[in-house]
Short mmCIF file of C-alpha atoms in Angstrom, two decimals:
data_model
loop_
_atom_site.label_atom_id
_atom_site.label_comp_id
_atom_site.label_asym_id
_atom_site.label_seq_id
_atom_site.Cartn_x
_atom_site.Cartn_y
_atom_site.Cartn_z
CA MET A 264 -23.31 12.39 -8.48
CA GLY A 265 -22.06 14.38 -11.35
CA ARG A 266 -24.38 15.60 -13.70
CA ARG A 267 -21.97 14.80 -16.91
CA TYR A 268 -20.85 11.15 -17.03
CA VAL A 269 -17.32 10.57 -18.51
CA HIS A 270 -18.50 6.93 -20.25
CA GLY A 271 -22.10 8.26 -21.59
CA TYR A 272 -25.38 6.78 -21.80
CA ASP A 273 -25.24 5.35 -25.77
CA PRO A 274 -26.91 2.11 -25.98
CA ARG A 275 -22.91 0.99 -26.90
CA GLU A 276 -21.63 2.32 -24.00
CA ASN A 277 -24.06 -0.12 -21.44
CA THR A 278 -22.88 -3.22 -23.72
CA ARG A 279 -19.39 -2.45 -22.62
CA LEU A 280 -20.66 -2.18 -19.41
CA GLN A 281 -22.46 -5.55 -18.77
CA ASP A 282 -19.53 -7.29 -21.06
CA GLN A 283 -17.30 -5.61 -18.30
CA ALA A 284 -19.60 -6.91 -15.52
CA SER A 285 -19.60 -10.31 -16.00
CA THR A 286 -15.78 -10.77 -17.68
CA LEU A 287 -14.57 -9.31 -13.58
CA VAL A 288 -17.54 -10.83 -11.22
CA GLN A 289 -15.64 -13.36 -9.97
CA LEU A 290 -12.52 -11.38 -9.35
CA LEU A 291 -14.81 -8.24 -7.80
CA HIS A 292 -17.47 -9.85 -6.57
CA SER A 293 -16.96 -13.56 -5.26
CA ASP A 294 -16.02 -12.68 -1.38
CA THR A 295 -19.35 -9.98 -0.74
CA THR A 296 -22.40 -11.68 0.25
CA TYR A 297 -24.53 -10.59 2.88
CA ALA A 298 -26.94 -12.54 5.32
CA PRO A 299 -30.38 -13.06 4.88
CA GLY A 300 -32.43 -10.79 6.35
CA THR A 301 -30.19 -7.46 6.39
CA THR A 302 -30.66 -4.46 4.46
CA VAL A 303 -27.83 -2.94 1.78
CA LEU A 304 -27.89 0.01 0.51
CA GLU A 305 -25.54 0.66 -3.54
CA ALA A 306 -25.30 3.97 -4.04
CA GLY A 307 -24.68 4.58 -7.83
CA CYS A 308 -26.02 1.03 -9.30
CA GLY A 309 -26.01 3.03 -12.47
CA VAL A 310 -27.68 0.69 -15.13
CA GLY A 311 -28.02 -1.89 -12.83
CA ALA A 312 -24.24 -3.46 -14.42
CA GLN A 313 -23.07 -4.86 -10.63
CA THR A 314 -26.93 -5.03 -9.00
CA VAL A 315 -27.82 -8.37 -10.77
CA THR A 316 -24.78 -9.96 -8.92
CA LEU A 317 -24.80 -8.07 -5.93
CA ALA A 318 -28.66 -9.04 -5.34
CA GLN A 319 -27.89 -13.02 -6.94
CA ASN A 320 -24.99 -13.57 -4.38
CA SER A 321 -27.55 -12.48 -1.78
CA PRO A 322 -30.53 -13.60 -2.22
CA GLY A 323 -31.98 -13.26 1.28
CA ALA A 324 -30.90 -9.27 1.81
CA ARG A 325 -32.80 -6.74 1.16
CA ILE A 326 -31.13 -4.41 -1.46
CA THR A 327 -31.85 -1.06 -2.77
CA SER A 328 -30.34 0.48 -5.38
CA VAL A 329 -30.42 4.38 -6.05
CA ASP A 330 -28.43 6.46 -9.03
CA ILE A 331 -29.27 10.14 -9.91
CA SER A 332 -29.83 9.06 -14.13
CA GLU A 333 -33.42 7.86 -14.26
CA SER A 334 -32.82 6.47 -17.67
CA SER A 335 -30.16 4.32 -16.47
CA LEU A 336 -32.70 3.41 -13.20
CA ALA A 337 -34.92 1.89 -16.28
CA GLN A 338 -31.97 -0.60 -17.58
CA ALA A 339 -31.11 -1.27 -13.93
CA ARG A 340 -34.93 -1.98 -13.58
CA ASP A 341 -34.83 -4.45 -16.45
CA ALA A 342 -31.74 -6.11 -15.85
CA VAL A 343 -33.41 -7.12 -12.36
CA THR A 344 -36.13 -8.59 -14.03
CA ALA A 345 -34.56 -10.21 -16.59
CA ALA A 346 -32.51 -12.40 -14.12
CA ALA A 347 -35.41 -13.00 -11.97
CA LEU A 348 -34.41 -11.03 -9.02
CA ALA A 349 -36.78 -9.66 -6.19
CA ASN A 350 -34.74 -8.62 -3.68
CA VAL A 351 -33.74 -5.12 -5.18
CA THR A 352 -36.00 -2.08 -4.46
CA PHE A 353 -34.78 0.79 -6.77
CA ARG A 354 -34.85 4.14 -6.05
CA ARG A 355 -33.59 8.22 -7.87
CA ALA A 356 -31.48 9.78 -5.71
CA ASP A 357 -28.85 11.95 -5.15
CA ILE A 358 -25.96 10.48 -3.41
CA PHE A 359 -25.35 14.02 -1.65
CA ASP A 360 -29.23 14.37 -0.63
CA LEU A 361 -30.42 10.47 0.25
CA PRO A 362 -33.84 10.46 1.08
CA PHE A 363 -33.02 7.75 4.08
CA GLU A 364 -32.85 8.13 8.08
CA PRO A 365 -29.56 8.38 9.67
CA GLU A 366 -28.76 4.61 10.69
CA SER A 367 -31.19 2.91 7.74
CA PHE A 368 -28.71 0.02 6.45
CA ASP A 369 -26.61 -2.86 7.86
CA HIS A 370 -24.16 -2.80 5.12
CA VAL A 371 -23.50 0.20 1.83
CA PHE A 372 -21.98 -1.00 -1.35
CA VAL A 373 -20.34 1.51 -3.82
CA CYS A 374 -18.40 0.46 -6.94
CA PHE A 375 -17.26 2.27 -10.27
CA VAL A 376 -18.90 5.94 -8.25
CA LEU A 377 -16.58 7.80 -6.41
CA GLU A 378 -13.92 8.13 -9.43
CA HIS A 379 -16.62 10.30 -11.06
CA LEU A 380 -17.57 12.65 -7.78
CA ALA A 381 -15.30 15.64 -7.25
CA ALA A 382 -16.13 15.41 -3.41
CA PRO A 383 -15.71 11.61 -2.57
CA VAL A 384 -15.39 11.88 0.73
CA GLY A 385 -17.95 13.66 0.92
CA ALA A 386 -20.07 11.27 -0.15
CA LEU A 387 -18.81 8.52 2.07
CA MET A 388 -19.66 10.71 4.83
CA GLU A 389 -23.67 10.73 3.76
CA LEU A 390 -23.55 7.02 3.35
CA LYS A 391 -21.73 6.89 6.54
CA LYS A 392 -24.85 8.58 8.21
CA ARG A 393 -27.24 6.39 6.62
CA LEU A 394 -25.02 3.16 7.54
CA LYS A 395 -26.06 1.44 11.49
CA THR A 396 -23.37 1.36 13.70
CA GLY A 397 -21.52 -1.80 13.33
CA GLY A 398 -22.55 -2.17 9.83
CA SER A 399 -20.03 -2.02 7.33
CA MET A 400 -18.72 -0.67 3.80
CA THR A 401 -17.53 -1.63 0.39
CA VAL A 402 -16.01 -0.13 -2.12
CA ILE A 403 -14.84 -1.36 -5.72
CA GLU A 404 -12.86 1.49 -7.86
CA GLY A 405 -10.81 1.35 -10.65
CA ASP A 406 -7.33 3.49 -11.29
CA HIS A 407 -6.48 3.90 -14.49
CA GLY A 408 -2.89 4.75 -13.58
CA SER A 409 -2.22 1.45 -12.39
CA THR A 410 -2.81 0.04 -16.41
CA TYR A 411 0.81 -1.16 -18.13
CA PHE A 412 1.40 -3.33 -20.51
CA HIS A 413 3.94 -4.90 -23.45
CA PRO A 414 4.36 -3.66 -26.08
CA ASP A 415 4.96 -0.55 -24.11
CA SER A 416 3.62 2.93 -25.72
CA ALA A 417 4.13 5.84 -24.94
CA LYS A 418 0.99 7.01 -26.90
CA ALA A 419 -1.29 4.08 -25.60
CA HIS A 420 -0.23 5.62 -22.60
CA ALA A 421 -0.90 9.17 -23.62
CA ALA A 422 -4.73 7.74 -25.05
CA ILE A 423 -4.92 6.62 -21.78
CA ARG A 424 -4.22 10.16 -20.17
CA CYS A 425 -7.11 11.42 -22.51
CA GLN A 426 -9.44 9.51 -20.26
CA VAL A 427 -8.28 10.68 -17.21
CA GLN A 428 -8.17 14.10 -18.44
CA LEU A 429 -11.55 14.37 -19.03
CA GLN A 430 -12.69 12.50 -16.20
CA LYS A 431 -10.58 15.51 -14.34
CA GLN A 432 -12.22 18.34 -15.95
CA GLU A 433 -15.94 17.08 -14.65
CA GLY A 434 -14.39 16.52 -11.41
CA GLY A 435 -14.11 12.67 -11.41
CA ASN A 436 -10.60 10.77 -10.22
CA ALA A 437 -9.99 8.12 -12.32
CA ASN A 438 -7.03 7.16 -10.48
CA ILE A 439 -8.49 6.62 -7.75
CA GLY A 440 -8.21 3.05 -6.69
CA ARG A 441 -4.77 3.75 -4.80
CA GLU A 442 -6.86 6.21 -2.82
CA LEU A 443 -9.64 4.22 -1.01
CA PHE A 444 -7.45 3.64 1.85
CA PRO A 445 -7.10 7.36 3.06
CA LEU A 446 -10.57 8.47 1.46
CA LEU A 447 -12.52 5.62 3.92
CA THR A 448 -9.93 6.94 6.24
CA LYS A 449 -11.00 10.84 6.00
CA ALA A 450 -14.47 9.87 5.84
CA GLY A 451 -14.02 8.52 9.67
CA PHE A 452 -14.71 4.89 8.72
CA ASP A 453 -12.91 2.00 10.99
CA SER A 454 -10.83 -0.81 10.08
CA VAL A 455 -10.34 0.05 6.98
CA ARG A 456 -8.78 -2.89 4.72
CA VAL A 457 -7.82 -2.82 1.14
CA SER A 458 -7.39 -5.90 -1.21
CA PRO A 459 -6.03 -5.03 -4.98
CA ARG A 460 -7.62 -6.39 -7.56
CA MET A 461 -5.14 -6.95 -10.29
CA VAL A 462 -6.43 -8.08 -13.95
CA TYR A 463 -3.04 -9.98 -15.73
CA VAL A 464 -3.36 -10.59 -19.11
CA ASP A 465 -1.74 -12.55 -21.50
CA ALA A 466 -2.54 -15.11 -24.30
CA SER A 467 -2.87 -18.28 -22.14
CA ARG A 468 -6.03 -16.40 -20.48
CA PRO A 469 -8.16 -15.07 -23.57
CA GLU A 470 -11.37 -14.47 -22.17
CA LEU A 471 -9.57 -11.75 -20.56
CA VAL A 472 -7.76 -11.22 -23.61
CA ASP A 473 -11.30 -10.42 -25.08
CA GLY A 474 -13.67 -9.40 -22.41
CA PHE A 475 -11.14 -7.12 -20.48
CA THR A 476 -8.20 -5.69 -22.98
CA ARG A 477 -10.35 -5.91 -25.99
CA LYS A 478 -13.66 -5.06 -24.37
CA THR A 479 -13.60 -3.64 -21.46
CA PHE A 480 -10.24 -1.22 -21.29
CA THR A 481 -9.45 -0.06 -24.72
CA ALA A 482 -13.24 -0.05 -25.90
CA MET A 483 -13.25 2.41 -23.30
CA VAL A 484 -10.47 4.27 -24.19
CA GLU A 485 -11.68 4.68 -27.79
CA GLY A 486 -14.81 5.56 -26.46
CA VAL A 487 -13.94 8.89 -25.48
CA ARG A 488 -11.62 9.78 -28.51
CA ALA A 489 -14.41 12.91 -30.10
CA ALA A 490 -14.48 14.17 -26.62
CA ALA A 491 -10.81 13.89 -26.27
CA LEU A 492 -10.42 15.32 -29.67
CA GLU A 493 -12.90 18.19 -29.34
CA ALA A 494 -11.00 19.07 -25.50
CA GLY A 495 -7.66 19.50 -27.97
CA LEU A 496 -6.06 16.95 -25.87
CA ILE A 497 -4.14 15.29 -28.35
CA ASP A 498 -3.92 14.99 -32.36
CA ALA A 499 -6.26 12.09 -33.92
CA SER A 500 -3.40 10.28 -34.95
CA ASP A 501 -1.73 9.91 -32.35
CA PHE A 502 -4.88 8.65 -30.46
CA ASP A 503 -5.47 6.29 -33.34
CA GLU A 504 -2.08 5.05 -32.93
CA GLY A 505 -2.83 4.87 -29.33
CA ILE A 506 -5.05 2.45 -29.58
CA ARG A 507 -3.65 0.32 -32.51
CA ASP A 508 -0.99 0.01 -29.68
CA LEU A 509 -3.11 -1.13 -27.00
CA TYR A 510 -4.89 -3.67 -29.44
CA ARG A 511 -1.21 -4.60 -29.57
CA THR A 512 -0.88 -5.90 -26.18
CA THR A 513 -3.64 -8.98 -27.54
CA GLU A 514 -1.32 -9.82 -30.12
CA PRO A 515 -0.08 -13.59 -28.66
CA ASP A 516 2.65 -12.06 -27.36
CA GLY A 517 1.32 -9.46 -25.29
CA VAL A 518 0.55 -8.37 -21.92
CA PHE A 519 -1.71 -6.33 -19.88
CA CYS A 520 -2.17 -5.20 -16.32
CA TYR A 521 -4.95 -3.30 -14.43
CA THR A 522 -5.48 -3.18 -11.58
CA PHE A 523 -9.36 -2.31 -9.51
CA PHE A 524 -9.24 -1.67 -5.77
CA LYS A 525 -11.53 -3.48 -3.38
CA ALA A 526 -11.99 -1.89 0.06
CA PHE A 527 -13.90 -2.76 3.33
CA ALA A 528 -14.41 -0.90 5.90
CA LEU A 529 -16.53 -0.27 9.41
CA LYS A 530 -18.56 2.25 11.13
CA ASN A 531 -17.67 1.67 14.44
CA ALA A 532 -19.64 4.93 16.08
CA MET B 295 25.63 -11.85 -16.39
CA GLY B 296 26.43 -8.20 -17.24
CA ARG B 297 29.67 -7.32 -15.85
CA ARG B 298 28.52 -4.51 -14.64
CA TYR B 299 25.47 -4.67 -11.66
CA VAL B 300 23.32 -1.58 -11.15
CA HIS B 301 22.60 -1.96 -7.49
CA GLY B 302 26.51 -2.46 -6.71
CA TYR B 303 28.61 -5.09 -4.32
CA ASP B 304 28.54 -3.23 -1.15
CA PRO B 305 27.85 -3.63 2.01
CA ARG B 306 24.96 -1.00 2.50
CA GLU B 307 23.20 -3.06 -0.62
CA ASN B 308 23.72 -5.85 0.88
CA THR B 309 21.75 -4.99 3.67
CA ARG B 310 18.89 -3.76 1.31
CA LEU B 311 18.82 -6.92 -0.54
CA GLN B 312 18.45 -9.10 2.95
CA ASP B 313 15.62 -6.53 4.12
CA GLN B 314 14.10 -7.16 0.96
CA ALA B 315 14.34 -10.67 1.22
CA SER B 316 13.03 -11.35 4.25
CA THR B 317 9.34 -8.65 4.17
CA LEU B 318 8.75 -10.59 0.75
CA VAL B 319 9.88 -14.04 1.37
CA GLN B 320 5.96 -15.23 2.40
CA LEU B 321 4.56 -13.56 -1.34
CA LEU B 322 7.61 -14.93 -3.40
CA HIS B 323 8.52 -18.01 -2.21
CA SER B 324 5.72 -19.81 -0.52
CA ASP B 325 4.30 -21.75 -3.34
CA THR B 326 8.07 -23.02 -4.52
CA THR B 327 8.69 -26.66 -2.79
CA TYR B 328 10.80 -29.00 -4.67
CA ALA B 329 10.69 -32.79 -3.44
CA PRO B 330 13.48 -34.67 -1.79
CA GLY B 331 15.39 -36.17 -4.01
CA THR B 332 15.41 -33.68 -6.67
CA THR B 333 18.04 -31.44 -8.04
CA VAL B 334 17.42 -27.35 -8.30
CA LEU B 335 19.67 -25.23 -10.03
CA GLU B 336 19.55 -21.86 -8.80
CA ALA B 337 20.94 -19.37 -11.33
CA GLY B 338 22.54 -16.38 -10.31
CA CYS B 339 22.29 -16.55 -6.72
CA GLY B 340 24.39 -13.12 -6.02
CA VAL B 341 24.97 -13.17 -2.40
CA GLY B 342 22.06 -15.29 -1.43
CA ALA B 343 19.20 -13.47 -0.21
CA GLN B 344 16.85 -16.23 -1.66
CA THR B 345 19.34 -19.07 -1.64
CA VAL B 346 18.87 -19.24 2.09
CA THR B 347 14.63 -19.46 1.62
CA LEU B 348 15.07 -21.85 -1.16
CA ALA B 349 16.70 -24.44 0.72
CA GLN B 350 14.99 -24.42 4.03
CA ASN B 351 11.63 -24.27 1.94
CA SER B 352 12.99 -27.12 -0.02
CA PRO B 353 15.31 -29.43 2.82
CA GLY B 354 15.16 -32.51 0.75
CA ALA B 355 16.03 -30.63 -2.13
CA ARG B 356 19.50 -30.92 -3.63
CA ILE B 357 20.69 -27.21 -5.06
CA THR B 358 23.25 -26.07 -6.69
CA SER B 359 23.81 -22.33 -7.27
CA VAL B 360 25.50 -20.45 -9.26
CA ASP B 361 27.11 -16.82 -9.58
CA ILE B 362 29.69 -14.90 -12.01
CA SER B 363 30.80 -12.82 -9.08
CA GLU B 364 32.87 -14.91 -6.35
CA SER B 365 32.29 -12.01 -3.36
CA SER B 366 28.60 -12.98 -3.89
CA LEU B 367 29.48 -16.24 -3.97
CA ALA B 368 31.40 -16.22 -0.77
CA GLN B 369 28.85 -13.81 1.28
CA ALA B 370 26.09 -16.68 -0.41
CA ARG B 371 27.84 -19.58 1.37
CA ASP B 372 28.46 -17.63 4.71
CA ALA B 373 24.93 -17.06 4.58
CA VAL B 374 23.76 -20.82 3.66
CA THR B 375 26.47 -21.67 6.80
CA ALA B 376 24.81 -18.96 9.18
CA ALA B 377 21.32 -20.30 8.25
CA ALA B 378 23.22 -24.08 9.42
CA LEU B 379 21.72 -25.25 6.06
CA ALA B 380 23.50 -28.40 3.82
CA ASN B 381 21.43 -28.75 1.33
CA VAL B 382 23.69 -26.45 -1.41
CA THR B 383 26.33 -26.19 -3.16
CA PHE B 384 27.80 -23.37 -5.02
CA ARG B 385 29.99 -22.86 -7.88
CA ARG B 386 30.77 -19.86 -9.99
CA ALA B 387 29.97 -20.10 -13.32
CA ASP B 388 27.95 -17.74 -16.14
CA ILE B 389 25.25 -18.63 -17.15
CA PHE B 390 26.01 -18.20 -21.02
CA ASP B 391 28.48 -20.94 -20.50
CA LEU B 392 27.23 -23.43 -17.13
CA PRO B 393 29.77 -26.10 -16.70
CA PHE B 394 26.65 -28.77 -16.22
CA GLU B 395 25.53 -31.33 -18.26
CA PRO B 396 22.24 -30.91 -20.84
CA GLU B 397 19.50 -32.11 -19.25
CA SER B 398 21.09 -32.23 -15.65
CA PHE B 399 18.56 -30.88 -13.37
CA ASP B 400 14.52 -31.44 -12.17
CA HIS B 401 14.03 -28.08 -11.90
CA VAL B 402 15.86 -24.64 -12.57
CA PHE B 403 15.17 -21.36 -10.82
CA VAL B 404 15.81 -17.95 -11.18
CA CYS B 405 15.43 -15.03 -9.64
CA PHE B 406 15.90 -10.97 -9.97
CA VAL B 407 18.20 -12.63 -12.75
CA LEU B 408 17.08 -11.57 -16.14
CA GLU B 409 16.30 -8.10 -15.88
CA HIS B 410 20.23 -7.92 -15.79
CA LEU B 411 20.93 -9.55 -18.71
CA ALA B 412 20.94 -8.18 -22.47
CA ALA B 413 19.69 -11.39 -23.88
CA PRO B 414 17.39 -12.56 -21.66
CA VAL B 415 15.44 -15.56 -24.01
CA GLY B 416 19.20 -16.59 -24.53
CA ALA B 417 19.64 -17.22 -20.89
CA LEU B 418 16.34 -19.03 -20.22
CA MET B 419 17.64 -21.17 -23.65
CA GLU B 420 20.97 -22.02 -21.80
CA LEU B 421 18.85 -23.09 -18.35
CA LYS B 422 16.74 -25.14 -20.53
CA LYS B 423 19.46 -26.85 -22.36
CA ARG B 424 20.33 -27.93 -18.37
CA LEU B 425 16.32 -29.15 -17.42
CA LYS B 426 15.53 -32.67 -17.99
CA THR B 427 12.24 -33.10 -20.36
CA GLY B 428 9.47 -32.69 -18.29
CA GLY B 429 11.38 -30.19 -15.37
CA SER B 430 9.87 -27.20 -14.77
CA MET B 431 11.38 -23.49 -13.96
CA THR B 432 10.70 -21.07 -12.27
CA VAL B 433 11.57 -17.46 -12.83
CA ILE B 434 10.80 -14.54 -10.30
CA GLU B 435 11.01 -10.67 -11.69
CA GLY B 436 10.16 -7.46 -10.40
CA ASP B 437 8.77 -4.52 -12.97
CA HIS B 438 9.75 -0.56 -11.97
CA GLY B 439 7.04 0.01 -14.26
CA SER B 440 4.58 -1.52 -12.29
CA THR B 441 5.07 1.41 -9.48
CA TYR B 442 2.15 3.73 -8.33
CA PHE B 443 1.49 5.74 -5.40
CA HIS B 444 -0.52 7.77 -3.67
CA PRO B 445 0.18 11.38 -3.61
CA ASP B 446 1.04 11.11 -6.84
CA SER B 447 4.31 12.77 -7.83
CA ALA B 448 6.33 13.32 -11.38
CA LYS B 449 9.62 13.83 -9.84
CA ALA B 450 9.07 10.19 -7.79
CA HIS B 451 8.57 8.66 -11.47
CA ALA B 452 11.68 10.66 -13.24
CA ALA B 453 13.79 8.99 -9.68
CA ILE B 454 12.49 5.73 -10.64
CA ARG B 455 12.49 6.59 -14.59
CA CYS B 456 16.58 6.92 -13.89
CA GLN B 457 17.28 3.64 -12.32
CA VAL B 458 15.11 2.00 -15.15
CA GLN B 459 17.53 4.32 -17.84
CA LEU B 460 20.91 3.42 -15.91
CA GLN B 461 19.49 -0.56 -16.06
CA LYS B 462 19.03 -0.12 -19.38
CA GLN B 463 22.52 1.51 -20.59
CA GLU B 464 23.88 -1.61 -18.53
CA GLY B 465 22.02 -3.41 -20.98
CA GLY B 466 19.19 -4.78 -18.23
CA ASN B 467 15.49 -4.30 -18.12
CA ALA B 468 13.91 -3.44 -14.60
CA ASN B 469 10.44 -3.23 -16.32
CA ILE B 470 10.77 -7.26 -17.23
CA GLY B 471 8.46 -8.52 -15.35
CA ARG B 472 5.70 -7.95 -17.69
CA GLU B 473 7.44 -10.03 -20.30
CA LEU B 474 8.05 -13.13 -18.43
CA PHE B 475 5.09 -15.02 -20.38
CA PRO B 476 6.67 -13.97 -23.88
CA LEU B 477 10.38 -14.22 -22.65
CA LEU B 478 9.71 -17.99 -21.49
CA THR B 479 7.51 -18.36 -25.03
CA LYS B 480 10.12 -17.76 -26.39
CA ALA B 481 12.72 -19.64 -25.26
CA GLY B 482 10.58 -22.97 -26.01
CA PHE B 483 8.92 -23.84 -23.32
CA ASP B 484 5.71 -25.06 -22.81
CA SER B 485 2.93 -24.44 -19.86
CA VAL B 486 3.69 -20.99 -19.02
CA ARG B 487 1.53 -19.44 -16.32
CA VAL B 488 2.47 -16.11 -14.74
CA SER B 489 1.55 -15.18 -11.37
CA PRO B 490 1.67 -11.71 -10.60
CA ARG B 491 3.10 -10.82 -6.49
CA MET B 492 1.86 -7.03 -5.78
CA VAL B 493 2.72 -5.53 -3.37
CA TYR B 494 -0.06 -2.74 -2.10
CA VAL B 495 1.52 -0.84 1.17
CA ASP B 496 -0.53 1.60 3.09
CA ALA B 497 -0.57 2.56 6.90
CA SER B 498 -2.75 -0.81 8.01
CA ARG B 499 0.61 -2.87 6.70
CA PRO B 500 3.23 -1.03 9.01
CA GLU B 501 5.67 -3.70 8.28
CA LEU B 502 5.30 -3.18 4.23
CA VAL B 503 5.72 0.68 5.19
CA ASP B 504 8.65 -0.26 6.78
CA GLY B 505 10.46 -3.34 5.03
CA PHE B 506 9.13 -2.16 1.62
CA THR B 507 8.73 0.98 0.56
CA ARG B 508 11.08 2.59 2.71
CA LYS B 509 13.48 -0.11 3.16
CA THR B 510 13.78 -2.24 -0.36
CA PHE B 511 12.03 0.45 -2.91
CA THR B 512 13.00 3.75 -2.01
CA ALA B 513 16.35 2.49 -1.04
CA MET B 514 17.08 1.19 -4.37
CA VAL B 515 16.19 4.18 -6.34
CA GLU B 516 18.22 6.11 -3.94
CA GLY B 517 21.22 4.23 -4.54
CA VAL B 518 21.56 4.94 -7.74
CA ARG B 519 22.02 9.11 -6.84
CA ALA B 520 25.51 9.80 -7.77
CA ALA B 521 25.03 7.45 -10.87
CA ALA B 522 22.35 9.34 -12.14
CA LEU B 523 24.26 12.59 -11.68
CA GLU B 524 26.99 11.67 -13.25
CA ALA B 525 25.05 10.49 -16.28
CA GLY B 526 23.48 13.67 -16.07
CA LEU B 527 19.96 11.74 -16.29
CA ILE B 528 18.44 14.21 -13.95
CA ASP B 529 19.03 17.32 -11.78
CA ALA B 530 19.99 16.77 -8.26
CA SER B 531 17.01 19.14 -6.30
CA ASP B 532 14.83 16.79 -8.93
CA PHE B 533 16.27 13.78 -7.92
CA ASP B 534 15.86 14.62 -3.97
CA GLU B 535 12.20 16.26 -4.46
CA GLY B 536 11.64 12.95 -5.72
CA ILE B 537 12.56 11.14 -3.23
CA ARG B 538 11.04 12.99 -0.79
CA ASP B 539 7.73 12.09 -2.81
CA LEU B 540 8.52 8.51 -2.45
CA TYR B 541 9.19 8.79 1.12
CA ARG B 542 6.08 11.01 1.36
CA THR B 543 4.05 8.27 0.09
CA THR B 544 5.74 6.61 3.34
CA GLU B 545 2.99 8.86 5.87
CA PRO B 546 0.09 7.54 7.38
CA ASP B 547 -2.69 8.84 4.57
CA GLY B 548 0.27 7.14 1.35
CA VAL B 549 -0.13 4.48 -0.85
CA PHE B 550 2.52 2.30 -2.26
CA CYS B 551 2.66 -0.26 -5.14
CA TYR B 552 4.65 -2.24 -6.67
CA THR B 553 4.03 -5.74 -8.76
CA PHE B 554 6.32 -8.56 -8.73
CA PHE B 555 5.58 -11.65 -11.54
CA LYS B 556 6.74 -14.76 -10.94
CA ALA B 557 6.47 -17.12 -13.90
CA PHE B 558 5.88 -20.85 -13.84
CA ALA B 559 6.91 -23.13 -16.88
CA LEU B 560 7.68 -27.24 -18.18
CA LYS B 561 10.58 -28.08 -20.55
CA ASN B 562 7.74 -31.11 -22.57
CA ALA B 563 10.54 -31.84 -25.23
#
């Protein structure tokens, strides 16, 4: 995991991650359930935004959730406790130095993690080692380059590119969603199958206008303002206009599109 | 309908349109069936690429397909005859001067037509007049701005933008898919519901690599080369490199994404 984290660790950011999780739970998680008695490694659980859903959808599975950040883990523990879930064990660990024997898990689950890594294929190979033969790998990532909207706006795209560039400078890739097929294939997984999950938002879907366009995506881009200005990536006025144009897409005639990618793969040998 | 048509009328282009139709039939048409005895207006049928599917999926409906081009209509008639379909009537007509009484049809179907019109809301209003109260409107359009791929390529995007700009110069909008909700709303339709149909292509889906990325999308962009160079939109070498980069996405580690938008709406009053 990168030593810096583009989204930061402040409380407002954590609220955003929780909002995002609740709006998108169905879209991203409804087809992930693990059988009772199976063991699942969640790599890079962060503040537990996905952990709660994962544990709720597979109440009989034993989930081990790891993250490199002790403070994130503390929040993840609180979230799991608040949800009265007893099937999750937390452990501090680096994805590149995992404290687990080879072939320890039936399944591995990774969500919004590869986007932050300079060596995503290496990470997938490390995870594959801990997966039993015949086990499954599930990966979910976003792709900021999948964003388009109406009314269109060059400045809104420029503001989004600030986020992409900052994440790149920290070794990550905010456009990684589209690459899940080649990444999993290069890491040696079999039966790789990618399923895009497009979020389409117009005024007939007010919960997404608010929960996704406003509070998830635009809030996330807005959150890199200081870093983008400090890095000299954009003028303040252009950035602010871009953000205004993103909010403009939440008006009654606006439309916003974003796509997450979910991939399934097997370890056959 | 515009007097010029960005895709041209030559035989190779017609082959492309037929290939596109067969690859995408399921994705775009599977949820469109009209009840026996109902009347359907297909506005802008072109060479009949969608007409055959429409008529096959609703064998008991009476379909009236119109187009402004007599030569396109001749090919559409041949396609329908070859498919042994007897429920289609063809008629030459301008979408802005339709030879039908108000409230003549139970349903209207429009596919890949609004993208070529300078006044899409006006066209929708003309079609709405011919629709009975309670009747349904179905619209399908692409959106070239929804295109992204791996490996990414600025020159491939530049080549695609040539198509978008040429279509714009002719009064059309190649990025119209995302706008179906506001367009139908402005035209006075009710219960507007948009359903994006994303085409995700990687090496695990060879029929789409060939049928969509190569023969539909890249062939279409390649088809505007002469017009783009003549209009001075791009250097020949940049365009050719862009096309090579689009074909590059069809290699085993490549990925290609494009989204069509399908909208349903009602005429309540």
